[in-house]
Coordinates of C-alpha atoms in Angstrom, one line a residue:
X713 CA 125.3 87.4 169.0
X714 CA 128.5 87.9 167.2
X715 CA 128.5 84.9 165.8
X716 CA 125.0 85.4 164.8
X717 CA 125.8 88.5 163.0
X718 CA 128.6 87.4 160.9
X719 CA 125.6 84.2 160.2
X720 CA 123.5 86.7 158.6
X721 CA 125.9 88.6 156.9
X722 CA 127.7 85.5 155.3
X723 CA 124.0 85.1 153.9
X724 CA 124.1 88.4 152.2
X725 CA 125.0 88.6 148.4
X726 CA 128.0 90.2 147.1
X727 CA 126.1 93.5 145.9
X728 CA 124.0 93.4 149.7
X729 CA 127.2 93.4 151.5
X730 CA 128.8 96.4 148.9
X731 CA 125.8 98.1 149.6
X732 CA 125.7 98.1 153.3
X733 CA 129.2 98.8 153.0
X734 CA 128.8 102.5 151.2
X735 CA 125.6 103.0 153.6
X736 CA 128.3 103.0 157.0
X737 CA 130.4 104.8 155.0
X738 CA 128.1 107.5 154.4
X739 CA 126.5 106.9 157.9
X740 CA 130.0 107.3 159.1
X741 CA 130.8 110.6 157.1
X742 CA 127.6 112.6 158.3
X743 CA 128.3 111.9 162.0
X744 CA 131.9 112.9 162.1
X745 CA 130.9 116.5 160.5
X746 CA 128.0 117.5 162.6
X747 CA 130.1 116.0 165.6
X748 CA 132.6 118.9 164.5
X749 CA 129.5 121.1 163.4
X750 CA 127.1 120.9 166.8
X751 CA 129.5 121.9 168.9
X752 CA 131.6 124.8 167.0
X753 CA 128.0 126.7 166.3
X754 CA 126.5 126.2 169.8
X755 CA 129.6 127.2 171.2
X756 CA 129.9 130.5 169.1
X757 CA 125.9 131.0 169.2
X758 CA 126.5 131.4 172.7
X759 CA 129.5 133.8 172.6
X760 CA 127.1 135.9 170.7
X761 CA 123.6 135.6 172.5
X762 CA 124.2 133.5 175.7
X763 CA 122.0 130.3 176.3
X764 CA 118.6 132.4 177.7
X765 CA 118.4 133.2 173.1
X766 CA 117.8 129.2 172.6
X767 CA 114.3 129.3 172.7
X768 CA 114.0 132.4 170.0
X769 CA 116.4 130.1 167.7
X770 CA 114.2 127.1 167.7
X771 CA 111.6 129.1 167.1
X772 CA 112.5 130.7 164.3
X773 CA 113.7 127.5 162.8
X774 CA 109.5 126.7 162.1
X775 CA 109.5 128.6 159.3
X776 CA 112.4 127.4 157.7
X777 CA 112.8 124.3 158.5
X778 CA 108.6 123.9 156.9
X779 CA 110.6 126.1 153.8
X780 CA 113.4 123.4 153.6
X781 CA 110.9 120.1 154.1
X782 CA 108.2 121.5 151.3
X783 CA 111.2 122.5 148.6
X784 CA 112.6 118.8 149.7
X785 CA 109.2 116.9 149.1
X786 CA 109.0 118.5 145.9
X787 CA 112.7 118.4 144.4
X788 CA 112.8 115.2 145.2
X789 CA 110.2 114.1 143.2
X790 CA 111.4 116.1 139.9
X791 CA 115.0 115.3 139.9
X792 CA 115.8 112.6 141.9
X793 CA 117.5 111.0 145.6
X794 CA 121.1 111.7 144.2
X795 CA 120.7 114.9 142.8
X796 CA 118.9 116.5 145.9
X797 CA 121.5 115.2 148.0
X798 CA 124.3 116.8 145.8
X799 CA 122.3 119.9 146.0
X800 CA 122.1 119.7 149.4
X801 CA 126.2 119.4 150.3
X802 CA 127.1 122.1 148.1
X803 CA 124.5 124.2 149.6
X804 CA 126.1 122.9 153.2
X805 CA 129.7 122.9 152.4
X806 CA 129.3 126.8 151.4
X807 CA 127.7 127.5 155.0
X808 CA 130.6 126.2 156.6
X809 CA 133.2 127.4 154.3
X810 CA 131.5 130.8 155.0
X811 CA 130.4 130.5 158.3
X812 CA 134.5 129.7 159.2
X813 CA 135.0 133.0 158.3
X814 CA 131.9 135.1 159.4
X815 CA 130.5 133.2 162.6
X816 CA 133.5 135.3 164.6
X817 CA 132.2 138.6 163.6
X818 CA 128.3 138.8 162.6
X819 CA 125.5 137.6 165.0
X820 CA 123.3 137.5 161.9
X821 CA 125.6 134.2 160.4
X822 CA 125.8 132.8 163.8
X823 CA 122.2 132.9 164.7
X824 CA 121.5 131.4 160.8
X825 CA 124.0 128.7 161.3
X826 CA 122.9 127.4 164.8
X827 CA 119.6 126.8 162.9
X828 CA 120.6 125.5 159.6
X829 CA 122.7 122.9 161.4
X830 CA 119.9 121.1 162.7
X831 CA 117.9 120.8 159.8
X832 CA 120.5 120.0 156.9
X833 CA 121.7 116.9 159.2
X834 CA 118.4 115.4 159.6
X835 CA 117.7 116.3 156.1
X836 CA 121.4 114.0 155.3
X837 CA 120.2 111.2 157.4
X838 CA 116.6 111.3 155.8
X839 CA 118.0 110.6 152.5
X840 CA 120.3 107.8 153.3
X841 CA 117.9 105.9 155.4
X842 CA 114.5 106.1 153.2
X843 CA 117.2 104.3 150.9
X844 CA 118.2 101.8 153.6
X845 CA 113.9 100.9 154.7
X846 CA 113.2 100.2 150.7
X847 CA 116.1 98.2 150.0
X848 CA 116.6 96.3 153.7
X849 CA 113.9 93.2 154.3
X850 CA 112.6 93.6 157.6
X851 CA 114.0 90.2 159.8
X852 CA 117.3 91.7 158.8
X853 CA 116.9 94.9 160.4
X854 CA 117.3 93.8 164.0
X855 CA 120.6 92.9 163.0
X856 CA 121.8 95.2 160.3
X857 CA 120.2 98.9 161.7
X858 CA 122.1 98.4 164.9
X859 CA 125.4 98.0 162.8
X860 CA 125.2 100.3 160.7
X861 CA 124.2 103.2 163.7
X862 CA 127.3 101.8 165.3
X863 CA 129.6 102.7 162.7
X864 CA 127.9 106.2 162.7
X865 CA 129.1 106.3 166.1
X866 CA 132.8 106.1 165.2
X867 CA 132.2 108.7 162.8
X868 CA 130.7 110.4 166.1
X869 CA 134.1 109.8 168.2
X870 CA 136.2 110.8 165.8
X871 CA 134.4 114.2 164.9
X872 CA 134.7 114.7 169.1
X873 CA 137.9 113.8 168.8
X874 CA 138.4 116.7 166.8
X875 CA 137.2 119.3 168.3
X876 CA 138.3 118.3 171.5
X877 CA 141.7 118.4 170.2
X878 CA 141.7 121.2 168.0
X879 CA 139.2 123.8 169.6
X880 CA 141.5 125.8 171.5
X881 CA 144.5 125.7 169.3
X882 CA 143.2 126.6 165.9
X883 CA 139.6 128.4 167.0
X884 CA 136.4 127.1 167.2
X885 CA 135.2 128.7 163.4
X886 CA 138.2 127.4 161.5
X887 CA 137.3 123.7 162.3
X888 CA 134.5 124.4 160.1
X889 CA 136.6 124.2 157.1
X890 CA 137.8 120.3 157.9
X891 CA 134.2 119.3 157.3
X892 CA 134.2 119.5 153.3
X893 CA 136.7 116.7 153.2
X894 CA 133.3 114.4 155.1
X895 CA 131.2 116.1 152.3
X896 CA 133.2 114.9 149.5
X897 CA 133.9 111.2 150.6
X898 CA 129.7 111.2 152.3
X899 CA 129.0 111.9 148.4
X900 CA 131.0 109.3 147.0
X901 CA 129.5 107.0 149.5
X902 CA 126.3 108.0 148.2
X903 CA 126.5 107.6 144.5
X904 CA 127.7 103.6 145.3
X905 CA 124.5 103.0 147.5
X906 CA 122.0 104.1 144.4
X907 CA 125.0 102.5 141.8
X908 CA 124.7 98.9 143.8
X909 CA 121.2 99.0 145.2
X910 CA 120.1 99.1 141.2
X911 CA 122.0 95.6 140.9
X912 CA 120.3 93.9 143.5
X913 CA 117.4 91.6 142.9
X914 CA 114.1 92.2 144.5
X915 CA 113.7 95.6 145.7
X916 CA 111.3 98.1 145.4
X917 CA 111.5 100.6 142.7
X918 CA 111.8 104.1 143.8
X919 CA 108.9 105.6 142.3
X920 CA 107.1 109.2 142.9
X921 CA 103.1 109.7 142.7
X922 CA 102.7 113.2 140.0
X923 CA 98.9 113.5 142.4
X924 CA 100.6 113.9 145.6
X925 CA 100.5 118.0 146.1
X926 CA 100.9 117.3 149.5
X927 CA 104.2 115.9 150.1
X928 CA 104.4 113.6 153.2
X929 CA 101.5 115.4 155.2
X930 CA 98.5 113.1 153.8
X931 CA 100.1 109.5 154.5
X932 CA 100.7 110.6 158.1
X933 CA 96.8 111.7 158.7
X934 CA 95.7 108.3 156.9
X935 CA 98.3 106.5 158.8
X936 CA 97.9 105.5 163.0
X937 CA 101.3 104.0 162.9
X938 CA 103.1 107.0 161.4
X939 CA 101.1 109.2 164.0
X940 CA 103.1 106.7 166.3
X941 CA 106.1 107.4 165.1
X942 CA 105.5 111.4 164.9
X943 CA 104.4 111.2 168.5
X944 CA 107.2 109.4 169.9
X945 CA 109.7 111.9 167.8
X946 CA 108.0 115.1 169.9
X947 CA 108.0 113.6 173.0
X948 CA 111.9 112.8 172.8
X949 CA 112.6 115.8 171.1
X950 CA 110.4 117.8 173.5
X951 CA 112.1 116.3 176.4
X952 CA 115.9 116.4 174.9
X953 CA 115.5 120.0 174.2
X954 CA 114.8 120.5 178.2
X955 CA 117.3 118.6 179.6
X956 CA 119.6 120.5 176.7
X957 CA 118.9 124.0 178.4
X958 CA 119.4 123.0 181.7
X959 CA 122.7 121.5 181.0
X960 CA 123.8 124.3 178.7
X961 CA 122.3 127.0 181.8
X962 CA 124.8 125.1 183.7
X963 CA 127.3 124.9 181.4
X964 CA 127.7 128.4 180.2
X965 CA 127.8 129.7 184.2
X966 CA 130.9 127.1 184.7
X967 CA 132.4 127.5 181.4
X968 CA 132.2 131.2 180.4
X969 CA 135.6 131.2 177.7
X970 CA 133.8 129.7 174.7
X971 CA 136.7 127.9 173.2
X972 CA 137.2 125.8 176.7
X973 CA 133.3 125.4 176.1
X974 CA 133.7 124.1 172.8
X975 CA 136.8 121.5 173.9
X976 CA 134.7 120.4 177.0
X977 CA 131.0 120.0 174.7
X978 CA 133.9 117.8 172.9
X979 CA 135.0 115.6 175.2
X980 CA 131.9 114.8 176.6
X981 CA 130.1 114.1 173.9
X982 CA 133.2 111.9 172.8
X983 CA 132.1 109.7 175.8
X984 CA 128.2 109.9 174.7
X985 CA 129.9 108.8 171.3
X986 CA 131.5 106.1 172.9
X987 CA 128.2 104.8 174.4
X988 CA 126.4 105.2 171.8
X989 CA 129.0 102.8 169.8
X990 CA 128.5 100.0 172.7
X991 CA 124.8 100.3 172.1
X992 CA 124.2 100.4 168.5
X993 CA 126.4 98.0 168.0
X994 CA 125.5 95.3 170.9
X995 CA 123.3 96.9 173.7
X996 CA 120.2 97.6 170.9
X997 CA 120.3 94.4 170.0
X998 CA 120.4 92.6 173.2
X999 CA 118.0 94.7 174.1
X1000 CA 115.4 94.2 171.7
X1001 CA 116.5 90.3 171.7
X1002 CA 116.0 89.5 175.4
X1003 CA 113.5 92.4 176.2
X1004 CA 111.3 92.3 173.0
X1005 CA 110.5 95.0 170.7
X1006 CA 107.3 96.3 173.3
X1007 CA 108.9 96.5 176.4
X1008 CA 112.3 97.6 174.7
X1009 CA 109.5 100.7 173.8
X1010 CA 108.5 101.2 177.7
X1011 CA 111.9 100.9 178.8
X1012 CA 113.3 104.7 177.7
X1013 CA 110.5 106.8 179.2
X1014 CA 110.4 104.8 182.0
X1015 CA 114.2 105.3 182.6
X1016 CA 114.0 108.7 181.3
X1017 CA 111.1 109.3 184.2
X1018 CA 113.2 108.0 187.0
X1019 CA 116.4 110.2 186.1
X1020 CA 114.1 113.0 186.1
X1021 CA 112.4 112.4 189.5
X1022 CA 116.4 112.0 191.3
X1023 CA 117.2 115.5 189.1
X1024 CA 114.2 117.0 190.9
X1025 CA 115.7 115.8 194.7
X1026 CA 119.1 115.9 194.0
X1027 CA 119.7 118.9 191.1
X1028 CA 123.6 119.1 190.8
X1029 CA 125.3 119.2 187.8
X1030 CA 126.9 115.6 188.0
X1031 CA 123.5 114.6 187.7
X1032 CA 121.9 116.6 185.3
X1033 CA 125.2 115.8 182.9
X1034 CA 124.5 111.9 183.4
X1035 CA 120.6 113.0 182.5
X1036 CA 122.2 114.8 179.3
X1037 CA 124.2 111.7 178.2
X1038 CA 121.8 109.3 178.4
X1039 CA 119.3 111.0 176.6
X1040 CA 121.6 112.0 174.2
X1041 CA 123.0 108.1 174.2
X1042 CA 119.7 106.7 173.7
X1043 CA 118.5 109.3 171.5
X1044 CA 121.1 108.2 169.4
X1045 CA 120.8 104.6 168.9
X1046 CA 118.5 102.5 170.7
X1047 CA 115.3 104.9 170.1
X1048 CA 116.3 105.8 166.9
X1049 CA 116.7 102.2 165.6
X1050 CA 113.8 101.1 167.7
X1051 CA 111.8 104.2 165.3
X1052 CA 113.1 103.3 162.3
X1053 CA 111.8 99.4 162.8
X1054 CA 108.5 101.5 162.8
X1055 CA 108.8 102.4 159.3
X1056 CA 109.5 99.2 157.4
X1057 CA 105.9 97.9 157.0
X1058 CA 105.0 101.3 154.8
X1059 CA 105.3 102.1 151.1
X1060 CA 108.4 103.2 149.7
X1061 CA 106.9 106.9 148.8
X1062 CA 106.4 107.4 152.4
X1063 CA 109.8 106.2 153.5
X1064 CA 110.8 109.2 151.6
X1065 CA 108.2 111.9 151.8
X1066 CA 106.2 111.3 155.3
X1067 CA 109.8 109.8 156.9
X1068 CA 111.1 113.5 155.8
X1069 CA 107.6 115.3 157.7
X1070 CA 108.8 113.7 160.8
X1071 CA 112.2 112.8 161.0
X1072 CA 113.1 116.4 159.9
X1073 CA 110.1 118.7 160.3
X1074 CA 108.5 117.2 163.1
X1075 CA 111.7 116.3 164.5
X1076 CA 113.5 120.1 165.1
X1077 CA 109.8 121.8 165.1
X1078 CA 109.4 119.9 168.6
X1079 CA 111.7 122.3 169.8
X1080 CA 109.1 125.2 169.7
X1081 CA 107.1 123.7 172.4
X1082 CA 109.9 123.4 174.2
X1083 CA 110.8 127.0 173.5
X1084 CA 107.5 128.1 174.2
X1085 CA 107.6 126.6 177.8
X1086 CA 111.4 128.3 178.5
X1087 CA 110.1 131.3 177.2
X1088 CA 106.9 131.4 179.5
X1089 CA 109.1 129.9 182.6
X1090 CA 111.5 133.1 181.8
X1091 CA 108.7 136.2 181.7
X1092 CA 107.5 134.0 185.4
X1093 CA 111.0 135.0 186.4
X1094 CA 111.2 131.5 188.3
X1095 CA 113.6 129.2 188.5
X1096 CA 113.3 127.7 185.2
X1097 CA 115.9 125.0 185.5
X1098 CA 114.3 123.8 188.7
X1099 CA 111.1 124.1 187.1
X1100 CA 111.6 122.2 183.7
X1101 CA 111.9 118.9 185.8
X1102 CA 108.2 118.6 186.7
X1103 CA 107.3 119.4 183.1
X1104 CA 109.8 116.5 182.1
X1105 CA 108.2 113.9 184.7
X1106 CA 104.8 115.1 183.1
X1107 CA 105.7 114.2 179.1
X1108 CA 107.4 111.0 180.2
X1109 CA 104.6 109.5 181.7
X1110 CA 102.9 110.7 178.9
X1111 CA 105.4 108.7 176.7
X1112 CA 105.2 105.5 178.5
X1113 CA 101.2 105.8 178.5
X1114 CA 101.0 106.4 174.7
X1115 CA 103.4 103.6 174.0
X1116 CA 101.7 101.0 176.6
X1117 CA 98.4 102.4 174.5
X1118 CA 99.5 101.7 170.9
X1119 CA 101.0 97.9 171.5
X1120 CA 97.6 97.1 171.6
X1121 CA 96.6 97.9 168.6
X1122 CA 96.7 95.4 165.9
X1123 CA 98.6 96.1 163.5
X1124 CA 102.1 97.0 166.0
X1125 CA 101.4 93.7 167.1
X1126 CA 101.5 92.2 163.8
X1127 CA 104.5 93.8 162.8
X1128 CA 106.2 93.1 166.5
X1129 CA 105.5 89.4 165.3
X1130 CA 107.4 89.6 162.0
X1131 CA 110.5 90.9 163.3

């Protein structure tokens, strides 16, 4: 594999290798600061409103995350990739200098910033890959996509690292104020990706339609792979939002100070981080090499299914924290590389505009069905922990049926061939 690797990359031309270069970098730079991010605002949300509020946050992220994705779709056409995303870190970086300040003392910022956080990293990510699917030839991405996720992983550990480290000592707000310095290298990063990627030969030109009124919505309804793709992104999303209120149920009963919280949310997601790293970097790529790209598909809901079915036997915490990581693990890497394969066959205006429907819309609004099933579990005053496990078993058979269903089609098994 190694060996392999540095193959294809001795292949590369100078200005290909630059410009995977700044793409780590800035892959690197957005997964440090939401690794400082996540926690800090869940932690504090929490303080403020206790974990039986998540499903009244993610629901009121709907309407603004459907604000954010519409004034996206559209800005991006008038001014441009690099001029959005500078728009969009100042517009973060003043959250967080604020929120440092404010998430202590007023509910209102706290509840604002547990649901901006979600949507301004996708939003990151969005940008920076639609760049990487209209620049990257498709046999490459098996090896490159896997790479370049893994070196978001460090970024990952060493955001952790941070707030494992730092948490008590300093408080949980003022860690907000470390993540500018991600923001100003993460744009840097950026304006050498568009710098280098217009020096390379044969790529497509990033080009906007003046007719399109409808942003990304139109090339999803004419388009059975990208309904795929959006249907894979709720069923994960769906599920991971779950399995995140049970562990945070169980978290906030054993943790109650929420700066011991914050350093333990730390330290275990610097051992997700950790995974992830081992599989984005080799365990995607084995995976899809031995396994193929179809049955690398069936694997995750069917080893989502059979974590769920010993939760439902055996529900202790040890568990359900192993069900947590691995979702979160795979979440990560292999089903997010294994999603953005998916998109490589499309046009370039739908890497950008129906890529941003899903991967950000779609992708945080599949938390209001998930909110919507707490919510109706809570007014049943059952056992709602207990309870989410059957629903879970239900959406990943689901999952596994849908995917069994679309590998027969055609054209997935077209594309499955030029890989």
């Amino acid at each position: 594999m190694i060996q392999g690797l540095l193959k294809e990359i001795r292949s590369y031309s100078y200005f290909e290798k630059l410009f995977v270069l700044f793409v780590m970098l800035s892959s690197f730079c957005i997964t440090a600061e939401y690794s400082i991010t996540k926690p800090v605002s869940s932690s504090v949300f929490i303080a403020h409103f206790s974990t039986g509020f998540f499903p009244y946050a993610w629901l009121a992220m709907f309407p603004l995350n459907f604000v954010v994705i519409t004034l996206y779709n559209r800005c991006i056409s008038r001014f441009g990739c690099y001029k959005v995303m500078l728009y969009l870190v100042v517009a973060v970086i003043g959250t967080n200098v604020l929120g440092s300040f404010f998430l202590k003392d007023f509910r209102g910022v706290s509840f604002f910033h547990f649901v901006w956080k979600d949507i301004y990293v996708m939003l990151m990510f969005q940008n920076v890959w639609s760049i990487v699917h209209s620049t990257i030839k498709t046999h490459r991405a098996k090896y490159l996509y896997g790479l370049i996720y893994g070196v978001g992983g460090l970024g990952s550990v060493l955001g952790s690292s941070i707030t494992a480290l730092l948490a008590v000592k300093v408080g949980s707000e003022k860690l907000l104020l470390s993540t500018a310095f991600f923001y100003a290298v993460l744009m840097l990063g950026y304006h050498y990706i568009l710098k280098v990627r217009a020096k390379l030969d044969q790529v497509e030109p990033i080009v906007w339609s003046s007719k399109d009124t409808t942003g990304g919505f139109k090339w999803i309804a004419s388009s059975k792979l990208l309904q795929f793709i959006l249907l894979l992104v709720v069923f994960m999303q769906v599920a991971s939002t779950l399995i995140d209120f049970q562990f945070s149920t169980y978290l906030q009963n054993l943790f109650p100070d929420k700066d011991m919280r914050t350093s333990y949310t730390g330290q275990l997601f610097s051992f997700v981080h950790f995974f992830n790293i081992f599989l984005q970097f080799f365990g995607s790529w084995l995976v899809i090499h031995f396994l193929g790209f179809k049955t690398s598909h069936q694997m995750m809901p069917l080893l989502f299914l059979c974590n769920a079915l010993v939760f439902k036997f055996f529900p202790i915490f040890q568990w359900l924290t192993f069900e947590f990581c691995m979702i979160k693990a795979f979440d990560y890497s292999l089903f997010t590389i294994l999603k953005e394969m998916l998109y490589l066959p499309l046009k370039t205006e739908a890497k950008f505009k129906a890529k941003a429907v899903i991967d950000v819309f779609a992708y945080r609004s599949a938390r209001i069905l998930a909110s919507f099933t707490i919510i109706a579990l809570q007014m049943l005053q059952g056992n709602t922990v207990k309870t989410l496990s059957w629903i879970l078993l239900a959406i990943f058979l689901a999952w596994l049926f849908l995917v069994m269903k679309m590998f027969k089609r055609q054209e997935l098994l077209l594309f499955k061939k030029s890989l």
